[in-house]
PDB file of C-alpha atoms in Angstrom:
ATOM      1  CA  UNK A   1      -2.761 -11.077  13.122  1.00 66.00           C
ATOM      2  CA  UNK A   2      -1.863  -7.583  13.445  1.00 75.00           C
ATOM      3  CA  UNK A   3      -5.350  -5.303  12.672  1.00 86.00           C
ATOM      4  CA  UNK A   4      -5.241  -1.760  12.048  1.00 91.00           C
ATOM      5  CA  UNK A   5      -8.437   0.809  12.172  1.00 93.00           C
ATOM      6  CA  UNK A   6      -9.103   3.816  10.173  1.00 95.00           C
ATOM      7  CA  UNK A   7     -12.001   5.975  10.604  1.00 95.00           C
ATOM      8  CA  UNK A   8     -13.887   7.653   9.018  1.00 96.00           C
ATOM      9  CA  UNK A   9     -14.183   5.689   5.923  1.00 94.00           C
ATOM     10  CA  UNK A  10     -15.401   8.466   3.938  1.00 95.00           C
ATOM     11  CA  UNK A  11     -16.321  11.688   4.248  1.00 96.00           C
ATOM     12  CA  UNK A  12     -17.753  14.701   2.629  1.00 96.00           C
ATOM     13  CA  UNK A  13     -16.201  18.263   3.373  1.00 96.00           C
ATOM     14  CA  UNK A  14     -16.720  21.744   2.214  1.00 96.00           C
ATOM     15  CA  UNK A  15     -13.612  23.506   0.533  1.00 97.00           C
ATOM     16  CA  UNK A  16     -11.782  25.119   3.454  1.00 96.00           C
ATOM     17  CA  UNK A  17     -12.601  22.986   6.094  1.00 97.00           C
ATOM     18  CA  UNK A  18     -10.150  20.857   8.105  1.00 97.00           C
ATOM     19  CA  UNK A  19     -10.478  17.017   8.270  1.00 97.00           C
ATOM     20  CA  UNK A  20      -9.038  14.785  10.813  1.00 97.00           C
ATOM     21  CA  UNK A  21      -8.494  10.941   9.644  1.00 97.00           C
ATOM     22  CA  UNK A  22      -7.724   8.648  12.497  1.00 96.00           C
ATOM     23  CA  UNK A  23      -5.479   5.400  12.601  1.00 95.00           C
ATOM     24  CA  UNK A  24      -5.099   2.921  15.386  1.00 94.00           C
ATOM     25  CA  UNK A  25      -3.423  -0.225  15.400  1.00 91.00           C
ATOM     26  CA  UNK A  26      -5.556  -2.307  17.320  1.00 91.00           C
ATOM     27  CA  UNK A  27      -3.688  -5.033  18.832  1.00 85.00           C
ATOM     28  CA  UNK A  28      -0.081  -4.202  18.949  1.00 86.00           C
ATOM     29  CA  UNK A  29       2.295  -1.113  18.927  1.00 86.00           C
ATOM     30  CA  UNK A  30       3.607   0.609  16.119  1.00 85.00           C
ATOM     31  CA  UNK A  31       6.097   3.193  16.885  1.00 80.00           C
ATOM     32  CA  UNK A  32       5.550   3.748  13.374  1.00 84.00           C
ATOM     33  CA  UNK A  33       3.129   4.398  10.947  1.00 89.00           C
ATOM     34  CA  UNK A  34       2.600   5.053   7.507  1.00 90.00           C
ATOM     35  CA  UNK A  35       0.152   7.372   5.235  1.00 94.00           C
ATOM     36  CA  UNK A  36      -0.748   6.832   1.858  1.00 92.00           C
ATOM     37  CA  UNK A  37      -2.655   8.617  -1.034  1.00 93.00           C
ATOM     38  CA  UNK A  38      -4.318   7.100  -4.268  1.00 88.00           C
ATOM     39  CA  UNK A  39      -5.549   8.986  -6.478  1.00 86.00           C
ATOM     40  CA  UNK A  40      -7.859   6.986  -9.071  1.00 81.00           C
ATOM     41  CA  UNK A  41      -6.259   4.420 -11.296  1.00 75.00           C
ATOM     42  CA  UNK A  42      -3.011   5.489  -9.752  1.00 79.00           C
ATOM     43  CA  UNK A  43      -0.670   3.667  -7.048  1.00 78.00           C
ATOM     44  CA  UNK A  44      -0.421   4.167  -3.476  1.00 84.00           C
ATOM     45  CA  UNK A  45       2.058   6.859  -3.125  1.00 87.00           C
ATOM     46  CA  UNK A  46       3.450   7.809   0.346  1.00 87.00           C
ATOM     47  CA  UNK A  47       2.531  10.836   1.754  1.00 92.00           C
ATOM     48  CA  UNK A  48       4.941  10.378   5.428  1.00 92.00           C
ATOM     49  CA  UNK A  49       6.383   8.445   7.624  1.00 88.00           C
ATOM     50  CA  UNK A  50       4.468   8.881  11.415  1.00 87.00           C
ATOM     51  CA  UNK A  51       6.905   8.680  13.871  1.00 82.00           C
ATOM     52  CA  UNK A  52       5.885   8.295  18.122  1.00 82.00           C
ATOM     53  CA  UNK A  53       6.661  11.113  19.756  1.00 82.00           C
ATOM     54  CA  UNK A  54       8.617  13.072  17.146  1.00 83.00           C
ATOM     55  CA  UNK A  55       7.622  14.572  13.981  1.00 87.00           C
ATOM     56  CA  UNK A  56       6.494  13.047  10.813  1.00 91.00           C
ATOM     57  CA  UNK A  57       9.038  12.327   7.600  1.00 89.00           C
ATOM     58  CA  UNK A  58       7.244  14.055   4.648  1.00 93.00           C
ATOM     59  CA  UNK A  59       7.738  12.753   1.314  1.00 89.00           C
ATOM     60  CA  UNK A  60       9.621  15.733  -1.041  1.00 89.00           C
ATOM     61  CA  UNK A  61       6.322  17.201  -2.556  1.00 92.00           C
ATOM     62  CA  UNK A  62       3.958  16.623   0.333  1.00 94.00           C
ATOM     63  CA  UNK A  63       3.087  20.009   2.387  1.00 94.00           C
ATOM     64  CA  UNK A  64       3.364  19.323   5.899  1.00 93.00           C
ATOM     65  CA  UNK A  65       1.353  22.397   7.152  1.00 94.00           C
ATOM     66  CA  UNK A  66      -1.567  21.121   5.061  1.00 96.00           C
ATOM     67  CA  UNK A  67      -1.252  17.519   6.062  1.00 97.00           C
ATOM     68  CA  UNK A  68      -0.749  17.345   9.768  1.00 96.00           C
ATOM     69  CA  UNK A  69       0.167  14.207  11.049  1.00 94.00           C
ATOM     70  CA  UNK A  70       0.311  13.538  14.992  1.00 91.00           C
ATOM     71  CA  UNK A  71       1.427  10.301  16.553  1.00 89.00           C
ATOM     72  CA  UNK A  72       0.989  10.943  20.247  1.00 82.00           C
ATOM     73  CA  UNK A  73       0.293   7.219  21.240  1.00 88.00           C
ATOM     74  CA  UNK A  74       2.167   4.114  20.244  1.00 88.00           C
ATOM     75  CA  UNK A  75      -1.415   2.598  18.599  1.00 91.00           C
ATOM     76  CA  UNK A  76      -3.001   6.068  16.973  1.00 93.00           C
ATOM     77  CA  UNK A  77      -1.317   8.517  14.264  1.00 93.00           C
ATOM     78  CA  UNK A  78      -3.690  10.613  12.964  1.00 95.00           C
ATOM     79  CA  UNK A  79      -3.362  13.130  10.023  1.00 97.00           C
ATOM     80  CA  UNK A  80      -5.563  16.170   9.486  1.00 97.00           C
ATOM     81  CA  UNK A  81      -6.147  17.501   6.147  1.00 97.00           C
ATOM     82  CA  UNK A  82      -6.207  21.418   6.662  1.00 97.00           C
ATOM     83  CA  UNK A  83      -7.943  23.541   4.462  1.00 96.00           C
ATOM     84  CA  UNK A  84      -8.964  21.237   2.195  1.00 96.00           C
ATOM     85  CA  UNK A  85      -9.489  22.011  -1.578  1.00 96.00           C
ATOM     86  CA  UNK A  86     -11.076  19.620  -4.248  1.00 95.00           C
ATOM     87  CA  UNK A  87      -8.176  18.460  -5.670  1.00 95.00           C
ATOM     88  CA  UNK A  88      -7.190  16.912  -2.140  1.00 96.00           C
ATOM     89  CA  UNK A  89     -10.213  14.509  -2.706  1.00 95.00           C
ATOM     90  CA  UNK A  90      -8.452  10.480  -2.407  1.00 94.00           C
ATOM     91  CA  UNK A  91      -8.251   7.674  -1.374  1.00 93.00           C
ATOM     92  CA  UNK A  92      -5.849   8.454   2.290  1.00 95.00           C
ATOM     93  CA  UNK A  93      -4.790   4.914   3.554  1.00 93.00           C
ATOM     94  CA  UNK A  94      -2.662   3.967   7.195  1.00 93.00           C
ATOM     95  CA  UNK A  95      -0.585   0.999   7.391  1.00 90.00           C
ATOM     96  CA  UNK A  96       1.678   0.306  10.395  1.00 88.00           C
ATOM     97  CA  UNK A  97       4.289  -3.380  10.801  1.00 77.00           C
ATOM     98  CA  UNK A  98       4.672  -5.182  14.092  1.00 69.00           C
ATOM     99  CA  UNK A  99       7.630  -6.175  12.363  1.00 67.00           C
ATOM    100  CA  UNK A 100       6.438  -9.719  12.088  1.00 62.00           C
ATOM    101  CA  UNK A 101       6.164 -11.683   9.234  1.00 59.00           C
ATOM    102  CA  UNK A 102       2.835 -10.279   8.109  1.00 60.00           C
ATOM    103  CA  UNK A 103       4.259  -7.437   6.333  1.00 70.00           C
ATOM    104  CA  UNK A 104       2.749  -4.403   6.598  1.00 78.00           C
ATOM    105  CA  UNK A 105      -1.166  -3.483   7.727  1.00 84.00           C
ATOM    106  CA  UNK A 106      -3.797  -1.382   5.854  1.00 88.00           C
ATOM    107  CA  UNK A 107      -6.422   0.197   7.693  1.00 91.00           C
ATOM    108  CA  UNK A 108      -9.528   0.173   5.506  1.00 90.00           C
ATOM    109  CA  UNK A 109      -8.860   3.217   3.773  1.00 92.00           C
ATOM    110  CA  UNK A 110     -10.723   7.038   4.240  1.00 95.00           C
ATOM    111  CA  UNK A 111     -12.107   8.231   0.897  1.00 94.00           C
ATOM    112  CA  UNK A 112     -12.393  12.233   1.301  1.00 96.00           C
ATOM    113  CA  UNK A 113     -14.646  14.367  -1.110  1.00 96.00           C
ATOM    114  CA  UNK A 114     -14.445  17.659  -0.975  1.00 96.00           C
ATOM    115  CA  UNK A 115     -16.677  19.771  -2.859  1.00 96.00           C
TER     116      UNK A 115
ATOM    117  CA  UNK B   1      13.487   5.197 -14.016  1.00 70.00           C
ATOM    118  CA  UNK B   2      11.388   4.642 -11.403  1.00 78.00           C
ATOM    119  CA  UNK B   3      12.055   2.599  -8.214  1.00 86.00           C
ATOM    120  CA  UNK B   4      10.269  -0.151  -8.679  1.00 91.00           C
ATOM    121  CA  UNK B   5       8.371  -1.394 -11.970  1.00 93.00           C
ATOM    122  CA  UNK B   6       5.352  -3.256 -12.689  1.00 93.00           C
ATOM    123  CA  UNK B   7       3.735  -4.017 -15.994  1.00 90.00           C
ATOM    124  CA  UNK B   8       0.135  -2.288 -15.691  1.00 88.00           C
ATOM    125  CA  UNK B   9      -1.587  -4.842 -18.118  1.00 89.00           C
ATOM    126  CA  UNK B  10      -4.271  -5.537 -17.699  1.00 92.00           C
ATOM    127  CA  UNK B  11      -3.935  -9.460 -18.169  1.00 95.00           C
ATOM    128  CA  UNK B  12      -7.000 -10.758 -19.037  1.00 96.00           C
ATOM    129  CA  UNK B  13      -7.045 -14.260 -18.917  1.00 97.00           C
ATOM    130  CA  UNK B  14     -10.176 -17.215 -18.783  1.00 97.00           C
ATOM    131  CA  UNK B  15     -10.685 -19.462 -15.862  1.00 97.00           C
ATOM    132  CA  UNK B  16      -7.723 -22.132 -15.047  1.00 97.00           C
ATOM    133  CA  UNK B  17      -5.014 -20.098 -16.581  1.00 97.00           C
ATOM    134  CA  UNK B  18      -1.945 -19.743 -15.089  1.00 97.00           C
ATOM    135  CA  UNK B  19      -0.758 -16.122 -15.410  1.00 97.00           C
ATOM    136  CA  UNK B  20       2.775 -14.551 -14.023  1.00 96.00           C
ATOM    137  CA  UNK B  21       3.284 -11.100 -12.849  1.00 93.00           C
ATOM    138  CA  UNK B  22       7.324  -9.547 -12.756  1.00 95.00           C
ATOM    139  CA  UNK B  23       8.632  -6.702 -10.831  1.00 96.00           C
ATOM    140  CA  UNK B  24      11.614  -4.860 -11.305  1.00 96.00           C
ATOM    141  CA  UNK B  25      13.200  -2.851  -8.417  1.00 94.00           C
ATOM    142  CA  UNK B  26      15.995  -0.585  -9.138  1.00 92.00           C
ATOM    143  CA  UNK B  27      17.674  -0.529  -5.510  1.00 89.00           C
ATOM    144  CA  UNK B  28      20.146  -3.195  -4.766  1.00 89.00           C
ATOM    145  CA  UNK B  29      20.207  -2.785  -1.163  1.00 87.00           C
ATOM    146  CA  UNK B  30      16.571  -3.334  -0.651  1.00 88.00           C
ATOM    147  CA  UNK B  31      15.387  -5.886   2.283  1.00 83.00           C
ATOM    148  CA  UNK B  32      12.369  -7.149   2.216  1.00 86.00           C
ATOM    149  CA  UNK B  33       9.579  -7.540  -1.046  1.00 91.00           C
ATOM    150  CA  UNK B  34       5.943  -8.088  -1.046  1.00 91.00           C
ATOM    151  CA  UNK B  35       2.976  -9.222  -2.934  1.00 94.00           C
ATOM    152  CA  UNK B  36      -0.283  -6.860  -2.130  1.00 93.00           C
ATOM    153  CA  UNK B  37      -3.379  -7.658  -3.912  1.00 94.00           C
ATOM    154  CA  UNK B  38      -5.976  -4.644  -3.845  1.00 91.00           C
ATOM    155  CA  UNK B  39      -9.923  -5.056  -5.071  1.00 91.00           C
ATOM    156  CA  UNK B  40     -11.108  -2.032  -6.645  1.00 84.00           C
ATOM    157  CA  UNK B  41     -11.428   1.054  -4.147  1.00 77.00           C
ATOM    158  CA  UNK B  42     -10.829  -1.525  -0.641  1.00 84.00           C
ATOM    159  CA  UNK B  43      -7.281  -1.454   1.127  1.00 85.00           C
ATOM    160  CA  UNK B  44      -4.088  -3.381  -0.065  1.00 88.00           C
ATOM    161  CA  UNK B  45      -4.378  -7.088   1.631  1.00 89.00           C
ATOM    162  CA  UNK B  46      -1.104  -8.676   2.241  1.00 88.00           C
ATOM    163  CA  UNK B  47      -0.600 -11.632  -0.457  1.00 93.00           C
ATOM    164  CA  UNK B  48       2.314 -13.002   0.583  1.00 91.00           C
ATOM    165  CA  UNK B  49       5.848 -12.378   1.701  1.00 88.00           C
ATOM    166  CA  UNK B  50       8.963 -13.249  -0.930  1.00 91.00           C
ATOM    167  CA  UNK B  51      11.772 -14.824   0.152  1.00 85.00           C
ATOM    168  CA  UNK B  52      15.321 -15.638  -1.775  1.00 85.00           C
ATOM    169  CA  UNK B  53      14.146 -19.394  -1.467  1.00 87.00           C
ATOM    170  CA  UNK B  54      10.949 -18.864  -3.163  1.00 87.00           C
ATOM    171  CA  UNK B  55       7.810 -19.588  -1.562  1.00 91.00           C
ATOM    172  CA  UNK B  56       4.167 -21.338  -2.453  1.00 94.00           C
ATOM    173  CA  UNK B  57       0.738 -21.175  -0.678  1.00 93.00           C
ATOM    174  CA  UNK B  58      -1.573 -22.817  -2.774  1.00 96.00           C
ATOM    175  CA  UNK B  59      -2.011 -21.676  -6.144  1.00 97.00           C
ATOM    176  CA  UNK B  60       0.265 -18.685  -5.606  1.00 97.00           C
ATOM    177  CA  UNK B  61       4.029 -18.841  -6.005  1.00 97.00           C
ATOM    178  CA  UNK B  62       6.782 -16.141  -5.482  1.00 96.00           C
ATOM    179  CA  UNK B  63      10.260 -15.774  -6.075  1.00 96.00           C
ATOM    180  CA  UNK B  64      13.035 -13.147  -5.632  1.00 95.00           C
ATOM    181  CA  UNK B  65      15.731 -12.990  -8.018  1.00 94.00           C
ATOM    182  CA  UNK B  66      18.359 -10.425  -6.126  1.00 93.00           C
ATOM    183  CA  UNK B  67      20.434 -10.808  -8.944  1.00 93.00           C
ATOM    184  CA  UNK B  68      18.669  -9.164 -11.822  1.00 94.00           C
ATOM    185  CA  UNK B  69      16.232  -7.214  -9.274  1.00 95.00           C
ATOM    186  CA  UNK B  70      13.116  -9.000  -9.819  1.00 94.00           C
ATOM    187  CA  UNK B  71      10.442 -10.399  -8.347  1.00 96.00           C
ATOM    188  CA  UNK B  72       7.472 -12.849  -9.946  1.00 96.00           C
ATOM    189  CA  UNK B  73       4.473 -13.760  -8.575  1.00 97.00           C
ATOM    190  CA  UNK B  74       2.682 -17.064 -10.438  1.00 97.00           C
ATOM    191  CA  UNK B  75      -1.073 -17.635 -10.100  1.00 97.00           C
ATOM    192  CA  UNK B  76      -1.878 -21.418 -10.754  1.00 98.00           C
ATOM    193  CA  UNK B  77      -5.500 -22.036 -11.665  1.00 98.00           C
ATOM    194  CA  UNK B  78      -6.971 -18.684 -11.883  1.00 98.00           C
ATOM    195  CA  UNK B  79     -10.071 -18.110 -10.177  1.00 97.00           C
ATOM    196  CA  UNK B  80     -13.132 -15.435 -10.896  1.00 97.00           C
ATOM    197  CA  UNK B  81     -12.462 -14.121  -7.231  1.00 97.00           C
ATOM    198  CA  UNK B  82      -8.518 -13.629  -7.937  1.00 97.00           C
ATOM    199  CA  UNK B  83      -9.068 -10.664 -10.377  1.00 97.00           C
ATOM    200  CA  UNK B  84      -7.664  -8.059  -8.966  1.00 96.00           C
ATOM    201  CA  UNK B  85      -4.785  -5.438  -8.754  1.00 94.00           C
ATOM    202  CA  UNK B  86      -1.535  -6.891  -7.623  1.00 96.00           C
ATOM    203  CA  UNK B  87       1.268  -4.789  -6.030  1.00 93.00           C
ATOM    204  CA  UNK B  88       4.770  -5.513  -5.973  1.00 93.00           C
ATOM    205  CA  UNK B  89       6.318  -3.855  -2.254  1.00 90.00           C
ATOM    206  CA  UNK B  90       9.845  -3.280  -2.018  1.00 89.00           C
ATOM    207  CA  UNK B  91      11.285  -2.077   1.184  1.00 84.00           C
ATOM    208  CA  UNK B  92      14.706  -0.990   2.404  1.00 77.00           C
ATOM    209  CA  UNK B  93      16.755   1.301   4.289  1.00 66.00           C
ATOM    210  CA  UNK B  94      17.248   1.097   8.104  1.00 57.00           C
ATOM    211  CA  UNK B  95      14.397  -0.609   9.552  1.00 52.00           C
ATOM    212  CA  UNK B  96      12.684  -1.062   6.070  1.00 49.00           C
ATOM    213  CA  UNK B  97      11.242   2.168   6.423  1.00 61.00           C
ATOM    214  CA  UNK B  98      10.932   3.123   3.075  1.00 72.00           C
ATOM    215  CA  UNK B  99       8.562   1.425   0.963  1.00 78.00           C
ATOM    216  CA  UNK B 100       7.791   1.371  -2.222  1.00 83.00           C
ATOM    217  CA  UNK B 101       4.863   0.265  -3.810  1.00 85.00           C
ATOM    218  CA  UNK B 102       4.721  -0.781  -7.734  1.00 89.00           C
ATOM    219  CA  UNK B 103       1.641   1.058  -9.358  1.00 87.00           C
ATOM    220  CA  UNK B 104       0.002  -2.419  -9.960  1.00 91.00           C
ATOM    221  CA  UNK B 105      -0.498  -5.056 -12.607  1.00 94.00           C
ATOM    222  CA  UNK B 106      -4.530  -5.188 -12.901  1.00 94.00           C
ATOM    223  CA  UNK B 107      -5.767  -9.093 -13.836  1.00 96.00           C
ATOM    224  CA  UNK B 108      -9.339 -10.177 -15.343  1.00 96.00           C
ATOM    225  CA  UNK B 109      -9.938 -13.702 -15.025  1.00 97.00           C
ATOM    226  CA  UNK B 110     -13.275 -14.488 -17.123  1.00 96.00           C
ATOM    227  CA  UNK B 111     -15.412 -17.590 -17.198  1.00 94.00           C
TER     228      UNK B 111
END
C-alpha cells in the first residue's frame, strides 16, 4: 500500500529558529499533499494544501510566510516552520492519496518543541 | 455549526461490547467518508473506507446514510487493543481535496 515518510519525528528548537519538516511519499506520486496540525486533545486541523509545482492553498488563519511549504518533486513537500515561537509547538502531520482505495496516508507525524 | 460532527465521549465500555460511533457532516455534496482510528500521540491509520452500500471487515461495520448526513461506524466484540480515538473523514470538492476531519470520539474498552 501507499507509504508515506516524515522526518524528523521530533524535534527540539530554540524560539526564533527555523525548522524544516520533510514529507515523501515513498512508493507512488502525489501531486498533492496535505499538512496537518494537532494541538493536544484537539483534532487534526489543516494547515494547506501542497500543490507540485505551484504554490500551497493555506487554510484562512494559517500564515503562509511563517509556514513555508515547498513541493518541488512529485514524492517530497516539505514545510518549514520560520521563526518559530512556543506556541507553534504540535503535533505537524503529512498525508498524501494515490487516489486508490486506501484513502488518504499519514506520515508518522513530527512533534516540534520549541522552548 | 461545524462541518462535520462527532460525539467526543469518551465511551467507555468492558470487553465484548459492541459500541457505535455517528458522524454528522453538514455538506451535501461531499464524496467520499472515512473511518481513521488514531492511538494516543501516533498518526491517523486508515480504518476503513464507507460506502452507500455499507461495508464490514471483521468486527467493524460502516454505513453512510447520504440522506440525513451521517455516517456510523459499529465495533462488534470490543477488544483491549481497539481503544482508541476514532475519526470520522469527510471529503469533497473537485478532486476531494478538501477534507475534513471530525475532532474524534475517544473509546476505553476495559477488561
Amino acid at each position: 500500500g501507499a507509504v508515506v515518510s516524515q522526518h524528523p519525528s521530533r524535534v527540539i528548537c530554540k524560539s526564533g529558529t527555523s525548522v524544516k519538516i520533510e514529507c515523501r511519499s515513498l512508493d507512488f506520486q502525489a501531486t498533492t499533499m496535505f499538512w496537518y496540525r494537532q494541538f493536544p486533545k484537539q483534532s487534526l486541523m489543516l494547515m494547506a494544501t501542497s500543490n507540485e509545482g505551484s504554490k500551497a492553498t493555506y487554510e484562512q488563519g494559517v500564515e503562509k510566510d511563517k509556514f513555508l511549504i515547498n513541493h518541488a518533486s512529485l514524492t517530497l513537500s516539505t514545510l518549514t516552520v520560520t521563526s518559530a515561537h512556543p506556541e507553534d509547538s504540535s503535533f505537524y502531520i503529512c498525508s498524501a492519496t494515490d487516489r486508490g482505495p486506501s484513502g488518504y496516508t499519514f506520515g508518522s507525524g513530527t512533534r516540534l518543541t520549541v522552548v | 455549526r461545524k462541518e462535520v460532527e462527532q460525539d467526543p465521549g469518551p465511551f467507555n465500555v468492558p470487553e465484548g461490547a459492541t459500541v457505535a460511533f455517528n458522524c454528522t457532516y453538514s455538506n451535501s455534496a461531499s464524496q467520499s467518508f472515512f473511518w481513521y482510528r488514531q492511538d494516543c500521540r501516533k498518526e491517523p491509520k486508515l480504518l476503513m473506507s464507507v460506502y452507500s452500500s455499507g461495508n464490514e471487515d471483521g468486527r467493524f461495520t460502516a454505513q453512510l446514510n447520504r440522506a440525513s448526513q451521517y455516517i456510523s461506524l459499529l465495533i462488534r466484540d470490543s477488544k483491549l487493543s481497539d481503544s482508541a480515538t476514532y475519526l470520522c473523514v469527510v471529503t469533497s470538492g473537485t478532486g476531494g481535496f478538501k477534507t475534513i476531519f471530525g475532532a474524534g470520539t475517544r473509546l476505553f474498552v476495559k477488561a
